[in-house]
PDB file of C-alpha atoms in Angstrom:
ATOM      1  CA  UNK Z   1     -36.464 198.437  93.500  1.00  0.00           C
ATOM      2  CA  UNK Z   2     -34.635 201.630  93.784  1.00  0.00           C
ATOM      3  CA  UNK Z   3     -36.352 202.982  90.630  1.00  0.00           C
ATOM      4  CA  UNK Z   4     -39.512 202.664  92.544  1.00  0.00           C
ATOM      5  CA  UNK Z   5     -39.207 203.456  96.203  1.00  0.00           C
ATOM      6  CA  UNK Z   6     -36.332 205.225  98.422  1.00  0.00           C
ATOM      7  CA  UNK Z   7     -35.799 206.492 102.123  1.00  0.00           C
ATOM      8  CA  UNK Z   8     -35.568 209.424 103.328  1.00  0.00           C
ATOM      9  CA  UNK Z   9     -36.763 211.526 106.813  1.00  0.00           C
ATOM     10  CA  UNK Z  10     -40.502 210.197 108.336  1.00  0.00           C
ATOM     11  CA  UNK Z  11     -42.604 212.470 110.101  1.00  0.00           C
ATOM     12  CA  UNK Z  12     -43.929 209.010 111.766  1.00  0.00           C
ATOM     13  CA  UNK Z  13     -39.916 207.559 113.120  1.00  0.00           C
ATOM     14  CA  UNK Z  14     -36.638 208.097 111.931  1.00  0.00           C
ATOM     15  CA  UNK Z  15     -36.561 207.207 108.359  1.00  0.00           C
ATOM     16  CA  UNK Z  16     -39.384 205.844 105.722  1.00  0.00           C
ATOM     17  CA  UNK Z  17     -39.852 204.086 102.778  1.00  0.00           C
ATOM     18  CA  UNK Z  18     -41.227 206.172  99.678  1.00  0.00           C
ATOM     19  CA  UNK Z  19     -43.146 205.983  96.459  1.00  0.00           C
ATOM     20  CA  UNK Z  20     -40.684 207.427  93.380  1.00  0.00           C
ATOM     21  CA  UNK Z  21     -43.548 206.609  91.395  1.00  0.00           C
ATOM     22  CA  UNK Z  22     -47.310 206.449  91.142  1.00  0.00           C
ATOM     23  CA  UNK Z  23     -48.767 202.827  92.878  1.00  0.00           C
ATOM     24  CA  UNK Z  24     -52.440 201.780  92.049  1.00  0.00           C
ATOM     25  CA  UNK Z  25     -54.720 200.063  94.134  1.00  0.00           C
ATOM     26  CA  UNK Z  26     -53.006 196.099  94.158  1.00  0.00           C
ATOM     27  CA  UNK Z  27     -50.406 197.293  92.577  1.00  0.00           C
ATOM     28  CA  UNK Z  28     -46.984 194.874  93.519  1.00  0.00           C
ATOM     29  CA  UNK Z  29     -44.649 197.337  95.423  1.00  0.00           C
ATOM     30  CA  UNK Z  30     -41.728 194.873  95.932  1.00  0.00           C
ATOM     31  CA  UNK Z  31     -40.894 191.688  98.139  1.00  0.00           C
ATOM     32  CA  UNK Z  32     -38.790 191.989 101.507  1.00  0.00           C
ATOM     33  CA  UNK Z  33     -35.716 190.699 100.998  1.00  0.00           C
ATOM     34  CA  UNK Z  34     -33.496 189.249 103.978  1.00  0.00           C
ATOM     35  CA  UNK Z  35     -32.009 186.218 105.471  1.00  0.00           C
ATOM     36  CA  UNK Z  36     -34.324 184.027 107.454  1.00  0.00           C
ATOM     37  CA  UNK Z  37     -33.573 184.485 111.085  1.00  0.00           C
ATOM     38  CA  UNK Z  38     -35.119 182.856 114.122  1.00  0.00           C
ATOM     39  CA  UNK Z  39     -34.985 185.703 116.874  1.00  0.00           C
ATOM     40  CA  UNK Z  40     -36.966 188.962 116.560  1.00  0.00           C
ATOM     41  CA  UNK Z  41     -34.844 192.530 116.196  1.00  0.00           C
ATOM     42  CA  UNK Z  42     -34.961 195.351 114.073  1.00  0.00           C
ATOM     43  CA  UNK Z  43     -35.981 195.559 110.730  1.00  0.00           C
ATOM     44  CA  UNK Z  44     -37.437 191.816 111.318  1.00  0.00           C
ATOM     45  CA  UNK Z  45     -40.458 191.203 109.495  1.00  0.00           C
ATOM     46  CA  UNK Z  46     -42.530 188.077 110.842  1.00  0.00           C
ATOM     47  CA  UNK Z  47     -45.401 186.198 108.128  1.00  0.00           C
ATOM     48  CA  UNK Z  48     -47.523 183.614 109.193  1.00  0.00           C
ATOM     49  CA  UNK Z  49     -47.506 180.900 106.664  1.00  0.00           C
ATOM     50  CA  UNK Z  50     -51.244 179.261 106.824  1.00  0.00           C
ATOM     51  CA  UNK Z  51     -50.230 176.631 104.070  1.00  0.00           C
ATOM     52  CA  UNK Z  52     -47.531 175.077 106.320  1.00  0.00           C
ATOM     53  CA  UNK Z  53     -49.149 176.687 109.326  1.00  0.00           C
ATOM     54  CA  UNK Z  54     -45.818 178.227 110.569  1.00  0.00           C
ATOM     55  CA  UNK Z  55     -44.689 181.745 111.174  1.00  0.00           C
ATOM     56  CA  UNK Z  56     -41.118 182.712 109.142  1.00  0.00           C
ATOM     57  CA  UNK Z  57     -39.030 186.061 109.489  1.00  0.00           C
ATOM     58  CA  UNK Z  58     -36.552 187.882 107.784  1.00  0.00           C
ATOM     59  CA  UNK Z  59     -34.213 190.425 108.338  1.00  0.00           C
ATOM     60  CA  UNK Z  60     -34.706 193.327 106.005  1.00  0.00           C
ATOM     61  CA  UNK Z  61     -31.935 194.333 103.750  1.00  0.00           C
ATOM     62  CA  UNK Z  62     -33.350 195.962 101.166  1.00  0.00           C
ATOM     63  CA  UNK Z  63     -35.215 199.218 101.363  1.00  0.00           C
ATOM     64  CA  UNK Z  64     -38.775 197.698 102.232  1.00  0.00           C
ATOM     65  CA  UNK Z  65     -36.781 197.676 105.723  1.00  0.00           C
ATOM     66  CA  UNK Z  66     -37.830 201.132 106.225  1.00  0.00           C
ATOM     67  CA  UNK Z  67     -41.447 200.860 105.587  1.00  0.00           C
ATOM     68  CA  UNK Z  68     -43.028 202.002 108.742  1.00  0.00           C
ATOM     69  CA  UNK Z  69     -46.186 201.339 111.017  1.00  0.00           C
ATOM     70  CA  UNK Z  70     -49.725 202.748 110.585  1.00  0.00           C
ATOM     71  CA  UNK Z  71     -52.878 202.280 112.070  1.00  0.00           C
ATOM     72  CA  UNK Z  72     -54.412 203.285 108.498  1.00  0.00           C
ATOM     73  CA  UNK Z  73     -51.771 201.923 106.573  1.00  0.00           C
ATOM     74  CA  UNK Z  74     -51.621 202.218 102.726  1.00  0.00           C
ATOM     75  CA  UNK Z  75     -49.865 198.868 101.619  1.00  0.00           C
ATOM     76  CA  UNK Z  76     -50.040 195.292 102.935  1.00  0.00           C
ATOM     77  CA  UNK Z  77     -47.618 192.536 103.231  1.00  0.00           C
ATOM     78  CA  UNK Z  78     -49.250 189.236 101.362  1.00  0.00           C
ATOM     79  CA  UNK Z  79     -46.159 187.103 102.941  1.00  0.00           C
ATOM     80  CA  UNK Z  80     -43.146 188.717 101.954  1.00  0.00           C
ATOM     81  CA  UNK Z  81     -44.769 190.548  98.914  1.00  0.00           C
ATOM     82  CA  UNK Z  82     -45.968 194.088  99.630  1.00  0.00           C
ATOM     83  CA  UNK Z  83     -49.173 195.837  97.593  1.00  0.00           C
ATOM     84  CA  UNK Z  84     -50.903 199.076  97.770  1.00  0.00           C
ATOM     85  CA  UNK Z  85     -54.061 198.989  99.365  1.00  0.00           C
ATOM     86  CA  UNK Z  86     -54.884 202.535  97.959  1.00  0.00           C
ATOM     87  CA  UNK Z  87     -53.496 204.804  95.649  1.00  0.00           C
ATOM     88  CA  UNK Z  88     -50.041 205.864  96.725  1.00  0.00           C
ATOM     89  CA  UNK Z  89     -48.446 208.970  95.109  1.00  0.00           C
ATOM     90  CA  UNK Z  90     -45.180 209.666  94.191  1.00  0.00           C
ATOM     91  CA  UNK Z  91     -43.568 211.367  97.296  1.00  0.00           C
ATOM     92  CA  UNK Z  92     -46.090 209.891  99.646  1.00  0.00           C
ATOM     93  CA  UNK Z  93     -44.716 207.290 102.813  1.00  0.00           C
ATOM     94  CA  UNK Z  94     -45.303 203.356 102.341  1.00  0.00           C
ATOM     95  CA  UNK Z  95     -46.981 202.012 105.648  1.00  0.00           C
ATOM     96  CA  UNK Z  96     -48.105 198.973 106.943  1.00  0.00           C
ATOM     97  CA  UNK Z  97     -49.712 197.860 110.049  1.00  0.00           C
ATOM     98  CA  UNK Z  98     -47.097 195.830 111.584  1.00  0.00           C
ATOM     99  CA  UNK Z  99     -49.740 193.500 113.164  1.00  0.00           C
ATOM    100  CA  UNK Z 100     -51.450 192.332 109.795  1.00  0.00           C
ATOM    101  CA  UNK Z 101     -48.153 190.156 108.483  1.00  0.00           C
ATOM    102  CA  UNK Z 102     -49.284 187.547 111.185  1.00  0.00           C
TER     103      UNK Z 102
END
């Protein structure tokens, strides 16, 4: 994952997860990676499961952890897979709206 995203400084909170490379529209970004956990926290990402009709979370450990909140986001968590909604540059912040996961 490291050859395709890294953190650094956000203008939007603390640090942020960017592009190293280029991301087309769909394209697969990466998967958040964590332990399951039962109580919410930071870096806790929570997916509603319509299959099994349950809601799962994981800690982040990896650096999708630091992939922040927008209201116009430019990737999207499909469970724990994230994809670009839009064309994401190199350089440019991954966001997601926090709310759309559930």
């Amino acid at each position: 994952m490291q050859s395709r995203v890294y953190s650094a400084r956000s203008e939007i909170h603390g640090l942020g997860c960017f592009a190293r490379v280029r991301f087309e529209l769909g394209d697969f970004i990466g998967s958040y990676e964590g332990p399951e956990v039962r109580e919410d926290g930071r870096y806790v990402l929570w997916v509603y499961d319509a299959d099994a009709d349950q809601v799962t979370a994981r800690l982040g450990t990896n650096l999708l952890r630091w992939v922040n909140h927008s209201d116009q986001p430019n990737a999207e968590f499909d469970g724990f897979d994230l994809y670009a909604k839009v064309v994401i540059a190199a350089g440019d912040e991954i966001t997601c709206d926090y709310g759309a996961a559930l």
